[in-house]
């Protein structure tokens, strides 16, 4: 299977390179031309030629962009790029156009209302360097661009060196407001109930296990991350913390362009990824493909004291060593067809296949009160996991009256994900346990959105979204006393059929008053139907609930450099299938996780006040927020009342389960500062402080808890001699506390260097993740029946070297696409 993946990937790369060798701009090379209009009988194509040079040196400019903009169609009809000699030759339908000649860091040349009726040589265009534009390009290349809208903040990944050769999980850990813990769980402002979308929708790229999937997708696939802490009514109400919308790279450049990245790491890992885009005529074809093979060693330990009343306590020390191997193949390919001037259809296919192995060695020691060893049990847990996902998507976009803002869009998406986990556990040299988990998930998405501008600044929107999910989980556990004869455990084995259908209608209206005050008001209705079918026990339950979710987003633009935003939204957190499955799953003989079928959704109301201020070279962006949630999910540890025989000693079995507690109030503030004293040096800092107050009782025990925590992130980037970029990232997450546990603070450091090669067509980068090997979770738990101390390290310090080569896509061109209005306070659906 692995050999087939490599063959496919190498074939794609060879195709990319072979196509890229065609000279851009030559008459015989149609790949550099793009046209969204097919000539009819009365409109014929003519050939327009010309040359682009630099005014001062008279040297030709390769890869300059020449486009033909039709005011009637309100879009670029065709265009191309210059070749090595600065020449271009482009087929153009007869008509009247604004002809634009553009090149990075040069002033744009525009020929307005130029009538094109016959073959014509436009002559030589002499382009002047734009000093202001050049400075802007440097800024964009050196920092993460922040765009502010009424319902979101957009962070362009830019040239972040600390994620080169890394994964999407690494990228998210660099985004302000976002933190990723040592187990890969993503939090937004300290809240782990985050809705993760790919290109605005649930995606098969995330799969059944979003944590593992984000660790396997390459960072190079990401263009930007949208952090939506106050989602408008257009978005699903799921996710009390908000939404992280990951936008994948898809070039819009004309002709053929793309990039290939190869990387290698220690501990042993390697990967290759490539993206390609080919735009010609009425079609745009795109593909992103990657293969990764990573070894991820880790470790953990837990010291537990079990109280035995008047008898001496039982002391157990559990050491685990993880040896993981992750192999993954991902591809996302599709085609856009511009049917006519106002309609387009996009079809895409996502395929994801991963093959993971995890060998866990577990040493379970019973100790006396002095710490001396009484007996030891050795447990080997080799686990094999296979994941396959295929997703089909179809999008239709229709514009009305030549207005790109007045449109109707419709989406259909079907996803089929399968995951199989197998584990044969060996204890003291004897096979004692055979565990198999098979999951089969199918999801269908139906969506339609209608947007109509009203007046000069108003916009009305109406839409529907249907999410339909079915999940079949088959969990089988077999035990053996002699290592040969296995018997099915009816207490643990089970088959759960879970389905969740969510139908939603929404509407919203936005406008701008006096050019200063923007508002976006929305209302969303969601009807949820859940079916829980326990095939093993025969239990069957249906749950139905319908809720309204209002949203309000306001923005006040005080000056061009100062603005304020205010948002309110209502959100929901629905229990996942694992949370409601009453049959326990085992992580060790003495630790079980058991779902709660009586778990209800949690509702929350959130307010967010934001402020943006620019002071020359310093930019400040801060906010304060408050959220109140009811029926919150809290994971508690309970003594099951049963014991497991460990080395001849009966040890209590601990169950971890979710329950609905009464209320949770979360409030805090954050500030992000960007300071750029010179072109060579850039500093970015983010600080988030939040307080969580939980009130509730369960089974006669009080779980009230107050937790003040914070995290801080500092990014510094400096250009060394020989144009070598040096970047350092520092991250610290403060201690945390709940009613049953305390966690110590976590500190980590990343270091990276990068050098551009081959006239900026290539880049070589070296990075060290977790420089001091300090990214470890250290915590203690306390209950009336036991206390425990634990430490967990998912991934050890990593060294990575990556090489990127771009064809027909110079680095400056990539940076220019990332440029956007930093202070855009307009609303966006």
PDB file of N, CA, C and O in Angstrom, residues 149 151-156 172 175 178 188 195 197 199-200 224-229 235 242-247 828-829:
ATOM      1  N   UNK A 149     -12.898  41.593  10.678  1.00  0.00           N
ATOM      2  CA  UNK A 149     -14.246  41.740  10.158  1.00  0.00           C
ATOM      3  C   UNK A 149     -15.227  41.686  11.329  1.00  0.00           C
ATOM      4  O   UNK A 149     -14.834  41.392  12.463  1.00  0.00           O
ATOM      5  N   UNK A 151     -17.447  39.591  12.164  1.00  0.00           N
ATOM      6  CA  UNK A 151     -17.714  38.303  12.809  1.00  0.00           C
ATOM      7  C   UNK A 151     -16.517  37.369  12.794  1.00  0.00           C
ATOM      8  O   UNK A 151     -16.652  36.184  13.074  1.00  0.00           O
ATOM      9  N   UNK A 152     -15.302  37.890  12.472  1.00  0.00           N
ATOM     10  CA  UNK A 152     -14.143  36.992  12.437  1.00  0.00           C
ATOM     11  C   UNK A 152     -12.843  37.781  12.419  1.00  0.00           C
ATOM     12  O   UNK A 152     -12.817  38.975  12.125  1.00  0.00           O
ATOM     13  N   UNK A 153     -11.759  37.071  12.758  1.00  0.00           N
ATOM     14  CA  UNK A 153     -10.403  37.576  12.586  1.00  0.00           C
ATOM     15  C   UNK A 153      -9.679  36.587  11.684  1.00  0.00           C
ATOM     16  O   UNK A 153      -9.786  35.382  11.884  1.00  0.00           O
ATOM     17  N   UNK A 154      -8.952  37.093  10.713  1.00  0.00           N
ATOM     18  CA  UNK A 154      -8.292  36.236   9.738  1.00  0.00           C
ATOM     19  C   UNK A 154      -6.783  36.347   9.920  1.00  0.00           C
ATOM     20  O   UNK A 154      -6.227  37.447   9.870  1.00  0.00           O
ATOM     21  N   UNK A 155      -6.150  35.195  10.136  1.00  0.00           N
ATOM     22  CA  UNK A 155      -4.704  35.145  10.300  1.00  0.00           C
ATOM     23  C   UNK A 155      -4.106  34.412   9.096  1.00  0.00           C
ATOM     24  O   UNK A 155      -4.299  33.213   8.935  1.00  0.00           O
ATOM     25  N   UNK A 156      -3.394  35.178   8.243  1.00  0.00           N
ATOM     26  CA  UNK A 156      -2.714  34.577   7.110  1.00  0.00           C
ATOM     27  C   UNK A 156      -1.415  33.938   7.599  1.00  0.00           C
ATOM     28  O   UNK A 156      -0.624  34.579   8.292  1.00  0.00           O
ATOM     29  N   UNK A 172      -1.876  25.686  13.990  1.00  0.00           N
ATOM     30  CA  UNK A 172      -2.874  26.188  14.934  1.00  0.00           C
ATOM     31  C   UNK A 172      -2.222  26.626  16.237  1.00  0.00           C
ATOM     32  O   UNK A 172      -2.683  27.571  16.889  1.00  0.00           O
ATOM     33  N   UNK A 175      -1.281  30.262  16.103  1.00  0.00           N
ATOM     34  CA  UNK A 175      -2.319  31.271  15.863  1.00  0.00           C
ATOM     35  C   UNK A 175      -2.698  31.946  17.176  1.00  0.00           C
ATOM     36  O   UNK A 175      -3.010  31.261  18.153  1.00  0.00           O
ATOM     37  N   UNK A 178      -5.335  30.802  20.096  1.00  0.00           N
ATOM     38  CA  UNK A 178      -5.468  29.351  20.007  1.00  0.00           C
ATOM     39  C   UNK A 178      -4.305  28.693  20.750  1.00  0.00           C
ATOM     40  O   UNK A 178      -3.177  29.174  20.705  1.00  0.00           O
ATOM     41  N   UNK A 188      -9.633  27.332  22.169  1.00  0.00           N
ATOM     42  CA  UNK A 188      -9.742  28.729  21.768  1.00  0.00           C
ATOM     43  C   UNK A 188     -10.044  29.544  23.020  1.00  0.00           C
ATOM     44  O   UNK A 188     -11.078  29.355  23.655  1.00  0.00           O
ATOM     45  N   UNK A 195     -15.226  24.310  17.134  1.00  0.00           N
ATOM     46  CA  UNK A 195     -15.714  23.732  15.891  1.00  0.00           C
ATOM     47  C   UNK A 195     -14.653  23.957  14.814  1.00  0.00           C
ATOM     48  O   UNK A 195     -14.306  25.099  14.498  1.00  0.00           O
ATOM     49  N   UNK A 197     -13.545  23.642  10.941  1.00  0.00           N
ATOM     50  CA  UNK A 197     -14.069  23.507   9.583  1.00  0.00           C
ATOM     51  C   UNK A 197     -12.914  23.603   8.585  1.00  0.00           C
ATOM     52  O   UNK A 197     -11.884  24.223   8.855  1.00  0.00           O
ATOM     53  N   UNK A 199     -12.410  24.972   4.784  1.00  0.00           N
ATOM     54  CA  UNK A 199     -13.068  25.762   3.731  1.00  0.00           C
ATOM     55  C   UNK A 199     -14.542  26.011   4.048  1.00  0.00           C
ATOM     56  O   UNK A 199     -15.403  25.962   3.173  1.00  0.00           O
ATOM     57  N   UNK A 200     -14.845  26.238   5.339  1.00  0.00           N
ATOM     58  CA  UNK A 200     -16.184  26.616   5.742  1.00  0.00           C
ATOM     59  C   UNK A 200     -17.145  25.477   5.977  1.00  0.00           C
ATOM     60  O   UNK A 200     -18.307  25.710   6.284  1.00  0.00           O
ATOM     61  N   UNK A 224      -4.690  30.177   5.119  1.00  0.00           N
ATOM     62  CA  UNK A 224      -4.985  31.044   6.259  1.00  0.00           C
ATOM     63  C   UNK A 224      -5.915  30.322   7.232  1.00  0.00           C
ATOM     64  O   UNK A 224      -6.505  29.284   6.909  1.00  0.00           O
ATOM     65  N   UNK A 225      -6.025  30.872   8.434  1.00  0.00           N
ATOM     66  CA  UNK A 225      -6.920  30.358   9.463  1.00  0.00           C
ATOM     67  C   UNK A 225      -7.832  31.491   9.915  1.00  0.00           C
ATOM     68  O   UNK A 225      -7.366  32.574  10.286  1.00  0.00           O
ATOM     69  N   UNK A 226      -9.126  31.243   9.873  1.00  0.00           N
ATOM     70  CA  UNK A 226     -10.102  32.230  10.329  1.00  0.00           C
ATOM     71  C   UNK A 226     -10.522  31.877  11.748  1.00  0.00           C
ATOM     72  O   UNK A 226     -11.038  30.790  11.993  1.00  0.00           O
ATOM     73  N   UNK A 227     -10.303  32.793  12.675  1.00  0.00           N
ATOM     74  CA  UNK A 227     -10.687  32.609  14.071  1.00  0.00           C
ATOM     75  C   UNK A 227     -11.983  33.381  14.297  1.00  0.00           C
ATOM     76  O   UNK A 227     -12.011  34.606  14.238  1.00  0.00           O
ATOM     77  N   UNK A 228     -13.045  32.642  14.541  1.00  0.00           N
ATOM     78  CA  UNK A 228     -14.381  33.242  14.628  1.00  0.00           C
ATOM     79  C   UNK A 228     -14.892  33.061  16.050  1.00  0.00           C
ATOM     80  O   UNK A 228     -15.457  32.035  16.411  1.00  0.00           O
ATOM     81  N   UNK A 229     -14.646  34.057  16.889  1.00  0.00           N
ATOM     82  CA  UNK A 229     -15.071  33.982  18.289  1.00  0.00           C
ATOM     83  C   UNK A 229     -16.506  34.465  18.477  1.00  0.00           C
ATOM     84  O   UNK A 229     -17.119  34.168  19.500  1.00  0.00           O
ATOM     85  N   UNK A 235     -23.157  30.568  10.280  1.00  0.00           N
ATOM     86  CA  UNK A 235     -22.388  29.407  10.704  1.00  0.00           C
ATOM     87  C   UNK A 235     -23.198  28.502  11.627  1.00  0.00           C
ATOM     88  O   UNK A 235     -24.099  28.962  12.333  1.00  0.00           O
ATOM     89  N   UNK A 242     -16.280  28.797  19.762  1.00  0.00           N
ATOM     90  CA  UNK A 242     -16.231  29.476  18.479  1.00  0.00           C
ATOM     91  C   UNK A 242     -15.808  28.522  17.374  1.00  0.00           C
ATOM     92  O   UNK A 242     -15.895  27.297  17.519  1.00  0.00           O
ATOM     93  N   UNK A 243     -15.315  29.070  16.280  1.00  0.00           N
ATOM     94  CA  UNK A 243     -15.009  28.289  15.083  1.00  0.00           C
ATOM     95  C   UNK A 243     -13.601  28.596  14.607  1.00  0.00           C
ATOM     96  O   UNK A 243     -13.167  29.760  14.591  1.00  0.00           O
ATOM     97  N   UNK A 244     -12.878  27.559  14.225  1.00  0.00           N
ATOM     98  CA  UNK A 244     -11.625  27.704  13.493  1.00  0.00           C
ATOM     99  C   UNK A 244     -11.861  27.195  12.081  1.00  0.00           C
ATOM    100  O   UNK A 244     -12.096  26.005  11.872  1.00  0.00           O
ATOM    101  N   UNK A 245     -11.808  28.103  11.128  1.00  0.00           N
ATOM    102  CA  UNK A 245     -12.047  27.752   9.733  1.00  0.00           C
ATOM    103  C   UNK A 245     -10.719  27.747   8.996  1.00  0.00           C
ATOM    104  O   UNK A 245     -10.094  28.789   8.792  1.00  0.00           O
ATOM    105  N   UNK A 246     -10.255  26.555   8.610  1.00  0.00           N
ATOM    106  CA  UNK A 246      -8.961  26.387   7.946  1.00  0.00           C
ATOM    107  C   UNK A 246      -9.176  26.472   6.430  1.00  0.00           C
ATOM    108  O   UNK A 246      -9.901  25.663   5.857  1.00  0.00           O
ATOM    109  N   UNK A 247      -8.559  27.451   5.806  1.00  0.00           N
ATOM    110  CA  UNK A 247      -8.688  27.643   4.358  1.00  0.00           C
ATOM    111  C   UNK A 247      -7.459  27.047   3.682  1.00  0.00           C
ATOM    112  O   UNK A 247      -6.323  27.440   3.958  1.00  0.00           O
ATOM    113  N   UNK A 828     -19.286  40.090   6.633  1.00  0.00           N
ATOM    114  CA  UNK A 828     -19.105  39.045   5.634  1.00  0.00           C
ATOM    115  C   UNK A 828     -19.934  37.852   6.040  1.00  0.00           C
ATOM    116  O   UNK A 828     -19.899  37.418   7.183  1.00  0.00           O
ATOM    117  N   UNK A 829     -20.683  37.317   5.072  1.00  0.00           N
ATOM    118  CA  UNK A 829     -21.541  36.188   5.399  1.00  0.00           C
ATOM    119  C   UNK A 829     -20.788  34.924   5.627  1.00  0.00           C
ATOM    120  O   UNK A 829     -19.721  34.752   5.155  1.00  0.00           O
TER     121      UNK A 829
END
